[in-house]
Amino acid sequence: MAPFPFSIVGLDLDGTLLDTSGDLTAAVNHALASAGRPLLTVEQVKPMIGGGARHMLAQGMAATGGCSEEELDVLHRRLLDFYEANICVMTQPYPHALDALDRLADMGVTLAIVTNKLERFARAILDELALTPRFDAIIGGDTMGPGNGKPSRQPIDAMILRCGGGKAAFVGDSIYDIAAAHAAGIPAIACRFGFLMQPVEELGADAIIDGFDQLIPALERL
């Protein structure tokens, strides 16, 4: 049997490893309700996820009438406070995700998380789900400093460095994920089940998976 082709596999968090859509929608709706706006469904919020909480909320406000930057500042703080207090009520790993992580770890692959979620929130969720020990690197949207989240290559480069170097691949569900991986010169796998902003075929990924049961075969083909 040929050796596994990657020594590092990085994953996005929201819409890739974890279905966080219920808790994120609750946080968006808390902010919207406080501003007297109509509430959004989970399916409406899903395409807004991926670029960080402020970006998500800005789209929610745009969908319900728009707002000024000053109002967005206030509502963003309300959203973050609510989310931090209710961060893992409905959130769960996607089917077969933990089995795939177990198999990768058994093959000696180093695992990492690179998300545009604030690092402290990412760590809080992973702690709640007892997943933190699985990852050698956890990099949030603020870890590399303002403006250096995905699609910048910086968090991907940091992931590879923190995991000890070697051939890496990245798994995500948004254009931010695919662009960051490609900017760093590594292959990217897109999840059809994630929080898609556009058809998955338009992301330009090197492979597409319909579920985590397809991840390892996809990596082996790459």
PDB file of C-alpha atoms in Angstrom:
ATOM      1  CA  MET A   1       0.000   0.000   0.000  1.00  0.00           C
ATOM      2  CA  ALA A   2       1.303   3.448  -0.927  1.00  0.00           C
ATOM      3  CA  PRO A   3       2.037   5.778   2.008  1.00  0.00           C
ATOM      4  CA  PHE A   4      -0.596   8.378   2.794  1.00  0.00           C
ATOM      5  CA  PRO A   5       0.215  11.475   0.718  1.00  0.00           C
ATOM      6  CA  PHE A   6      -0.218  14.168   3.398  1.00  0.00           C
ATOM      7  CA  SER A   7       1.413  14.642   6.779  1.00  0.00           C
ATOM      8  CA  ILE A   8      -0.886  17.575   7.712  1.00  0.00           C
ATOM      9  CA  VAL A   9      -4.630  17.977   7.130  1.00  0.00           C
ATOM     10  CA  GLY A  10      -6.241  21.250   8.125  1.00  0.00           C
ATOM     11  CA  LEU A  11      -9.960  21.830   8.447  1.00  0.00           C
ATOM     12  CA  ASP A  12     -12.247  24.803   8.584  1.00  0.00           C
ATOM     13  CA  LEU A  13     -14.647  24.743  11.537  1.00  0.00           C
ATOM     14  CA  ASP A  14     -18.085  26.182  10.665  1.00  0.00           C
ATOM     15  CA  GLY A  15     -19.771  24.203   7.914  1.00  0.00           C
ATOM     16  CA  THR A  16     -16.843  21.802   7.596  1.00  0.00           C
ATOM     17  CA  LEU A  17     -16.003  19.951  10.801  1.00  0.00           C
ATOM     18  CA  LEU A  18     -18.985  21.265  12.762  1.00  0.00           C
ATOM     19  CA  ASP A  19     -22.566  22.194  11.962  1.00  0.00           C
ATOM     20  CA  THR A  20     -22.722  25.446  13.925  1.00  0.00           C
ATOM     21  CA  SER A  21     -25.631  26.875  11.945  1.00  0.00           C
ATOM     22  CA  GLY A  22     -28.238  26.613  14.713  1.00  0.00           C
ATOM     23  CA  ASP A  23     -26.177  28.482  17.291  1.00  0.00           C
ATOM     24  CA  LEU A  24     -24.965  31.096  14.799  1.00  0.00           C
ATOM     25  CA  THR A  25     -28.526  31.720  13.609  1.00  0.00           C
ATOM     26  CA  ALA A  26     -29.663  32.167  17.208  1.00  0.00           C
ATOM     27  CA  ALA A  27     -26.915  34.757  17.733  1.00  0.00           C
ATOM     28  CA  VAL A  28     -27.770  36.640  14.540  1.00  0.00           C
ATOM     29  CA  ASN A  29     -31.455  36.635  15.459  1.00  0.00           C
ATOM     30  CA  HIS A  30     -30.679  37.907  18.965  1.00  0.00           C
ATOM     31  CA  ALA A  31     -28.947  40.917  17.417  1.00  0.00           C
ATOM     32  CA  LEU A  32     -31.683  41.409  14.818  1.00  0.00           C
ATOM     33  CA  ALA A  33     -34.458  41.213  17.422  1.00  0.00           C
ATOM     34  CA  SER A  34     -32.710  43.804  19.581  1.00  0.00           C
ATOM     35  CA  ALA A  35     -32.837  46.158  16.598  1.00  0.00           C
ATOM     36  CA  GLY A  36     -36.498  45.416  15.884  1.00  0.00           C
ATOM     37  CA  ARG A  37     -35.696  43.453  12.725  1.00  0.00           C
ATOM     38  CA  PRO A  38     -37.438  40.333  11.446  1.00  0.00           C
ATOM     39  CA  LEU A  39     -35.743  37.045  12.262  1.00  0.00           C
ATOM     40  CA  LEU A  40     -33.978  34.831   9.734  1.00  0.00           C
ATOM     41  CA  THR A  41     -34.129  31.071   9.223  1.00  0.00           C
ATOM     42  CA  VAL A  42     -31.138  28.777   9.505  1.00  0.00           C
ATOM     43  CA  GLU A  43     -31.193  28.305   5.737  1.00  0.00           C
ATOM     44  CA  GLN A  44     -31.057  32.069   5.227  1.00  0.00           C
ATOM     45  CA  VAL A  45     -28.112  32.466   7.591  1.00  0.00           C
ATOM     46  CA  LYS A  46     -26.008  29.541   6.319  1.00  0.00           C
ATOM     47  CA  PRO A  47     -24.718  31.360   3.192  1.00  0.00           C
ATOM     48  CA  MET A  48     -23.743  34.330   5.406  1.00  0.00           C
ATOM     49  CA  ILE A  49     -21.327  32.225   7.487  1.00  0.00           C
ATOM     50  CA  GLY A  50     -17.626  31.988   6.751  1.00  0.00           C
ATOM     51  CA  GLY A  51     -16.244  35.502   6.726  1.00  0.00           C
ATOM     52  CA  GLY A  52     -16.418  36.123  10.465  1.00  0.00           C
ATOM     53  CA  ALA A  53     -19.192  37.272  12.795  1.00  0.00           C
ATOM     54  CA  ARG A  54     -19.261  40.924  11.714  1.00  0.00           C
ATOM     55  CA  HIS A  55     -19.507  39.967   8.046  1.00  0.00           C
ATOM     56  CA  MET A  56     -22.295  37.499   8.862  1.00  0.00           C
ATOM     57  CA  LEU A  57     -24.238  40.096  10.824  1.00  0.00           C
ATOM     58  CA  ALA A  58     -23.738  42.772   8.162  1.00  0.00           C
ATOM     59  CA  GLN A  59     -25.387  40.441   5.649  1.00  0.00           C
ATOM     60  CA  GLY A  60     -28.197  39.732   8.084  1.00  0.00           C
ATOM     61  CA  MET A  61     -28.775  43.451   8.533  1.00  0.00           C
ATOM     62  CA  ALA A  62     -28.624  44.016   4.781  1.00  0.00           C
ATOM     63  CA  ALA A  63     -31.255  41.316   4.297  1.00  0.00           C
ATOM     64  CA  THR A  64     -33.577  43.060   6.776  1.00  0.00           C
ATOM     65  CA  GLY A  65     -33.147  46.697   5.758  1.00  0.00           C
ATOM     66  CA  GLY A  66     -29.473  47.669   6.063  1.00  0.00           C
ATOM     67  CA  CYS A  67     -27.707  49.636   8.796  1.00  0.00           C
ATOM     68  CA  SER A  68     -24.973  52.134   9.501  1.00  0.00           C
ATOM     69  CA  GLU A  69     -21.469  51.146  10.601  1.00  0.00           C
ATOM     70  CA  GLU A  70     -22.213  52.636  14.017  1.00  0.00           C
ATOM     71  CA  GLU A  71     -25.304  50.472  14.474  1.00  0.00           C
ATOM     72  CA  LEU A  72     -23.386  47.465  13.208  1.00  0.00           C
ATOM     73  CA  ASP A  73     -20.712  48.071  15.857  1.00  0.00           C
ATOM     74  CA  VAL A  74     -23.318  47.953  18.629  1.00  0.00           C
ATOM     75  CA  LEU A  75     -25.134  44.912  17.256  1.00  0.00           C
ATOM     76  CA  HIS A  76     -21.895  43.049  16.595  1.00  0.00           C
ATOM     77  CA  ARG A  77     -21.047  43.339  20.291  1.00  0.00           C
ATOM     78  CA  ARG A  78     -24.507  42.032  21.225  1.00  0.00           C
ATOM     79  CA  LEU A  79     -24.123  39.113  18.835  1.00  0.00           C
ATOM     80  CA  LEU A  80     -20.708  38.173  20.236  1.00  0.00           C
ATOM     81  CA  ASP A  81     -21.881  38.392  23.846  1.00  0.00           C
ATOM     82  CA  PHE A  82     -24.908  36.201  23.136  1.00  0.00           C
ATOM     83  CA  TYR A  83     -22.892  33.697  21.111  1.00  0.00           C
ATOM     84  CA  GLU A  84     -20.216  33.395  23.772  1.00  0.00           C
ATOM     85  CA  ALA A  85     -22.900  32.594  26.357  1.00  0.00           C
ATOM     86  CA  ASN A  86     -24.671  30.086  24.058  1.00  0.00           C
ATOM     87  CA  ILE A  87     -21.789  28.783  21.983  1.00  0.00           C
ATOM     88  CA  CYS A  88     -22.466  25.065  21.885  1.00  0.00           C
ATOM     89  CA  VAL A  89     -26.188  24.452  22.387  1.00  0.00           C
ATOM     90  CA  MET A  90     -26.963  22.830  19.028  1.00  0.00           C
ATOM     91  CA  THR A  91     -23.479  22.532  17.500  1.00  0.00           C
ATOM     92  CA  GLN A  92     -22.310  19.010  16.584  1.00  0.00           C
ATOM     93  CA  PRO A  93     -19.702  17.401  14.320  1.00  0.00           C
ATOM     94  CA  TYR A  94     -20.955  16.347  10.914  1.00  0.00           C
ATOM     95  CA  PRO A  95     -21.651  12.630  10.380  1.00  0.00           C
ATOM     96  CA  HIS A  96     -18.507  10.473  10.055  1.00  0.00           C
ATOM     97  CA  ALA A  97     -16.262  13.468  10.888  1.00  0.00           C
ATOM     98  CA  LEU A  98     -14.793  11.963  14.044  1.00  0.00           C
ATOM     99  CA  ASP A  99     -14.264   8.604  12.351  1.00  0.00           C
ATOM    100  CA  ALA A 100     -12.285  10.364   9.607  1.00  0.00           C
ATOM    101  CA  LEU A 101     -10.187  12.231  12.191  1.00  0.00           C
ATOM    102  CA  ASP A 102      -9.505   8.961  14.024  1.00  0.00           C
ATOM    103  CA  ARG A 103      -8.339   7.258  10.827  1.00  0.00           C
ATOM    104  CA  LEU A 104      -6.099  10.169   9.885  1.00  0.00           C
ATOM    105  CA  ALA A 105      -4.557  10.244  13.342  1.00  0.00           C
ATOM    106  CA  ASP A 106      -3.988   6.478  13.212  1.00  0.00           C
ATOM    107  CA  MET A 107      -2.003   7.050  10.003  1.00  0.00           C
ATOM    108  CA  GLY A 108       0.177   9.608  11.759  1.00  0.00           C
ATOM    109  CA  VAL A 109      -1.391  12.648  10.118  1.00  0.00           C
ATOM    110  CA  THR A 110      -1.201  15.892  12.120  1.00  0.00           C
ATOM    111  CA  LEU A 111      -4.547  17.697  12.315  1.00  0.00           C
ATOM    112  CA  ALA A 112      -5.299  21.417  12.560  1.00  0.00           C
ATOM    113  CA  ILE A 113      -8.191  23.877  12.594  1.00  0.00           C
ATOM    114  CA  VAL A 114      -8.045  27.133  10.642  1.00  0.00           C
ATOM    115  CA  THR A 115     -11.229  29.193  10.969  1.00  0.00           C
ATOM    116  CA  ASN A 116     -12.338  32.785  10.564  1.00  0.00           C
ATOM    117  CA  LYS A 117     -14.140  32.470  13.906  1.00  0.00           C
ATOM    118  CA  LEU A 118     -12.400  34.268  16.773  1.00  0.00           C
ATOM    119  CA  GLU A 119      -9.793  31.918  18.216  1.00  0.00           C
ATOM    120  CA  ARG A 120     -11.255  31.998  21.733  1.00  0.00           C
ATOM    121  CA  PHE A 121     -14.656  30.968  20.359  1.00  0.00           C
ATOM    122  CA  ALA A 122     -13.142  28.168  18.279  1.00  0.00           C
ATOM    123  CA  ARG A 123     -11.290  26.861  21.318  1.00  0.00           C
ATOM    124  CA  ALA A 124     -14.406  27.143  23.508  1.00  0.00           C
ATOM    125  CA  ILE A 125     -16.468  25.046  21.099  1.00  0.00           C
ATOM    126  CA  LEU A 126     -13.761  22.441  20.660  1.00  0.00           C
ATOM    127  CA  ASP A 127     -13.359  22.283  24.439  1.00  0.00           C
ATOM    128  CA  GLU A 128     -17.117  21.814  24.908  1.00  0.00           C
ATOM    129  CA  LEU A 129     -17.092  18.933  22.432  1.00  0.00           C
ATOM    130  CA  ALA A 130     -13.873  17.455  23.896  1.00  0.00           C
ATOM    131  CA  LEU A 131     -12.147  17.798  20.513  1.00  0.00           C
ATOM    132  CA  THR A 132      -9.299  20.181  21.375  1.00  0.00           C
ATOM    133  CA  PRO A 133      -6.676  17.454  22.043  1.00  0.00           C
ATOM    134  CA  ARG A 134      -7.080  16.161  18.496  1.00  0.00           C
ATOM    135  CA  PHE A 135      -5.501  19.278  16.964  1.00  0.00           C
ATOM    136  CA  ASP A 136      -1.871  20.411  17.016  1.00  0.00           C
ATOM    137  CA  ALA A 137      -2.847  23.900  15.829  1.00  0.00           C
ATOM    138  CA  ILE A 138      -6.024  25.958  16.283  1.00  0.00           C
ATOM    139  CA  ILE A 139      -5.903  29.222  14.353  1.00  0.00           C
ATOM    140  CA  GLY A 140      -8.753  31.735  14.435  1.00  0.00           C
ATOM    141  CA  GLY A 141      -9.632  34.711  12.327  1.00  0.00           C
ATOM    142  CA  ASP A 142      -7.858  37.015  14.771  1.00  0.00           C
ATOM    143  CA  THR A 143      -4.814  34.828  15.498  1.00  0.00           C
ATOM    144  CA  MET A 144      -2.626  36.351  12.795  1.00  0.00           C
ATOM    145  CA  GLY A 145      -3.786  39.900  13.489  1.00  0.00           C
ATOM    146  CA  PRO A 146      -6.462  42.136  11.937  1.00  0.00           C
ATOM    147  CA  GLY A 147      -7.175  41.499   8.278  1.00  0.00           C
ATOM    148  CA  ASN A 148      -5.090  38.317   8.124  1.00  0.00           C
ATOM    149  CA  GLY A 149      -7.781  35.666   8.268  1.00  0.00           C
ATOM    150  CA  LYS A 150      -8.716  33.541   5.258  1.00  0.00           C
ATOM    151  CA  PRO A 151      -8.498  34.155   2.265  1.00  0.00           C
ATOM    152  CA  SER A 152      -5.028  35.326   3.282  1.00  0.00           C
ATOM    153  CA  ARG A 153      -2.434  32.578   3.095  1.00  0.00           C
ATOM    154  CA  GLN A 154      -0.999  33.594   6.457  1.00  0.00           C
ATOM    155  CA  PRO A 155      -3.149  31.309   8.639  1.00  0.00           C
ATOM    156  CA  ILE A 156      -2.436  28.354   6.339  1.00  0.00           C
ATOM    157  CA  ASP A 157       1.299  29.054   6.447  1.00  0.00           C
ATOM    158  CA  ALA A 158       1.073  29.287  10.249  1.00  0.00           C
ATOM    159  CA  MET A 159      -0.832  25.994  10.371  1.00  0.00           C
ATOM    160  CA  ILE A 160       1.923  24.202   8.457  1.00  0.00           C
ATOM    161  CA  LEU A 161       4.641  25.747  10.629  1.00  0.00           C
ATOM    162  CA  ARG A 162       2.870  24.925  13.908  1.00  0.00           C
ATOM    163  CA  CYS A 163       2.275  21.355  12.767  1.00  0.00           C
ATOM    164  CA  GLY A 164       5.975  20.813  12.120  1.00  0.00           C
ATOM    165  CA  GLY A 165       6.072  21.230   8.353  1.00  0.00           C
ATOM    166  CA  GLY A 166       5.385  18.733   5.600  1.00  0.00           C
ATOM    167  CA  LYS A 167       2.933  18.171   2.802  1.00  0.00           C
ATOM    168  CA  ALA A 168      -0.464  19.617   3.718  1.00  0.00           C
ATOM    169  CA  ALA A 169      -4.029  19.748   2.414  1.00  0.00           C
ATOM    170  CA  PHE A 170      -6.977  21.818   3.570  1.00  0.00           C
ATOM    171  CA  VAL A 171     -10.694  21.044   3.831  1.00  0.00           C
ATOM    172  CA  GLY A 172     -13.349  23.771   3.804  1.00  0.00           C
ATOM    173  CA  ASP A 173     -16.702  24.903   2.514  1.00  0.00           C
ATOM    174  CA  SER A 174     -16.192  28.480   1.322  1.00  0.00           C
ATOM    175  CA  ILE A 175     -14.291  30.505  -1.233  1.00  0.00           C
ATOM    176  CA  TYR A 176     -12.225  31.861   1.692  1.00  0.00           C
ATOM    177  CA  ASP A 177     -11.000  28.331   2.457  1.00  0.00           C
ATOM    178  CA  ILE A 178     -10.146  27.373  -1.095  1.00  0.00           C
ATOM    179  CA  ALA A 179      -8.486  30.708  -1.862  1.00  0.00           C
ATOM    180  CA  ALA A 180      -6.360  30.592   1.302  1.00  0.00           C
ATOM    181  CA  ALA A 181      -5.191  27.045   0.624  1.00  0.00           C
ATOM    182  CA  HIS A 182      -4.323  27.781  -2.992  1.00  0.00           C
ATOM    183  CA  ALA A 183      -2.562  31.023  -2.045  1.00  0.00           C
ATOM    184  CA  ALA A 184      -0.381  28.925   0.278  1.00  0.00           C
ATOM    185  CA  GLY A 185       0.283  26.436  -2.514  1.00  0.00           C
ATOM    186  CA  ILE A 186      -1.593  23.454  -1.083  1.00  0.00           C
ATOM    187  CA  PRO A 187      -4.588  21.488  -2.421  1.00  0.00           C
ATOM    188  CA  ALA A 188      -8.078  22.166  -1.138  1.00  0.00           C
ATOM    189  CA  ILE A 189     -11.104  19.913  -0.724  1.00  0.00           C
ATOM    190  CA  ALA A 190     -14.577  21.466  -0.681  1.00  0.00           C
ATOM    191  CA  CYS A 191     -17.532  20.120   1.312  1.00  0.00           C
ATOM    192  CA  ARG A 192     -20.820  19.987  -0.555  1.00  0.00           C
ATOM    193  CA  PHE A 193     -22.653  19.752   2.791  1.00  0.00           C
ATOM    194  CA  GLY A 194     -21.256  23.025   4.162  1.00  0.00           C
ATOM    195  CA  PHE A 195     -22.530  26.586   4.395  1.00  0.00           C
ATOM    196  CA  LEU A 196     -22.226  27.315   0.706  1.00  0.00           C
ATOM    197  CA  MET A 197     -22.365  30.896  -0.590  1.00  0.00           C
ATOM    198  CA  GLN A 198     -22.308  29.633  -4.185  1.00  0.00           C
ATOM    199  CA  PRO A 199     -22.439  26.285  -6.013  1.00  0.00           C
ATOM    200  CA  VAL A 200     -19.614  24.114  -4.694  1.00  0.00           C
ATOM    201  CA  GLU A 201     -18.392  23.484  -8.233  1.00  0.00           C
ATOM    202  CA  GLU A 202     -17.595  27.203  -8.554  1.00  0.00           C
ATOM    203  CA  LEU A 203     -15.148  27.211  -5.634  1.00  0.00           C
ATOM    204  CA  GLY A 204     -12.252  25.882  -7.694  1.00  0.00           C
ATOM    205  CA  ALA A 205     -11.388  23.123  -5.229  1.00  0.00           C
ATOM    206  CA  ASP A 206      -9.138  20.222  -6.155  1.00  0.00           C
ATOM    207  CA  ALA A 207     -11.782  17.753  -4.971  1.00  0.00           C
ATOM    208  CA  ILE A 208     -15.355  17.818  -3.638  1.00  0.00           C
ATOM    209  CA  ILE A 209     -16.771  15.532  -0.966  1.00  0.00           C
ATOM    210  CA  ASP A 210     -20.407  14.861  -0.102  1.00  0.00           C
ATOM    211  CA  GLY A 211     -19.542  13.605   3.394  1.00  0.00           C
ATOM    212  CA  PHE A 212     -16.625  12.767   5.659  1.00  0.00           C
ATOM    213  CA  ASP A 213     -16.757   9.133   4.613  1.00  0.00           C
ATOM    214  CA  GLN A 214     -15.299  10.385   1.306  1.00  0.00           C
ATOM    215  CA  LEU A 215     -12.485  12.486   2.797  1.00  0.00           C
ATOM    216  CA  ILE A 216      -9.657   9.954   3.019  1.00  0.00           C
ATOM    217  CA  PRO A 217     -10.259   8.516  -0.461  1.00  0.00           C
ATOM    218  CA  ALA A 218     -10.292  12.081  -1.840  1.00  0.00           C
ATOM    219  CA  LEU A 219      -6.996  12.889  -0.112  1.00  0.00           C
ATOM    220  CA  GLU A 220      -5.463   9.675  -1.438  1.00  0.00           C
ATOM    221  CA  ARG A 221      -6.484  10.600  -4.996  1.00  0.00           C
ATOM    222  CA  LEU A 222      -4.827  14.001  -4.629  1.00  0.00           C
TER     223      LEU A 222
END
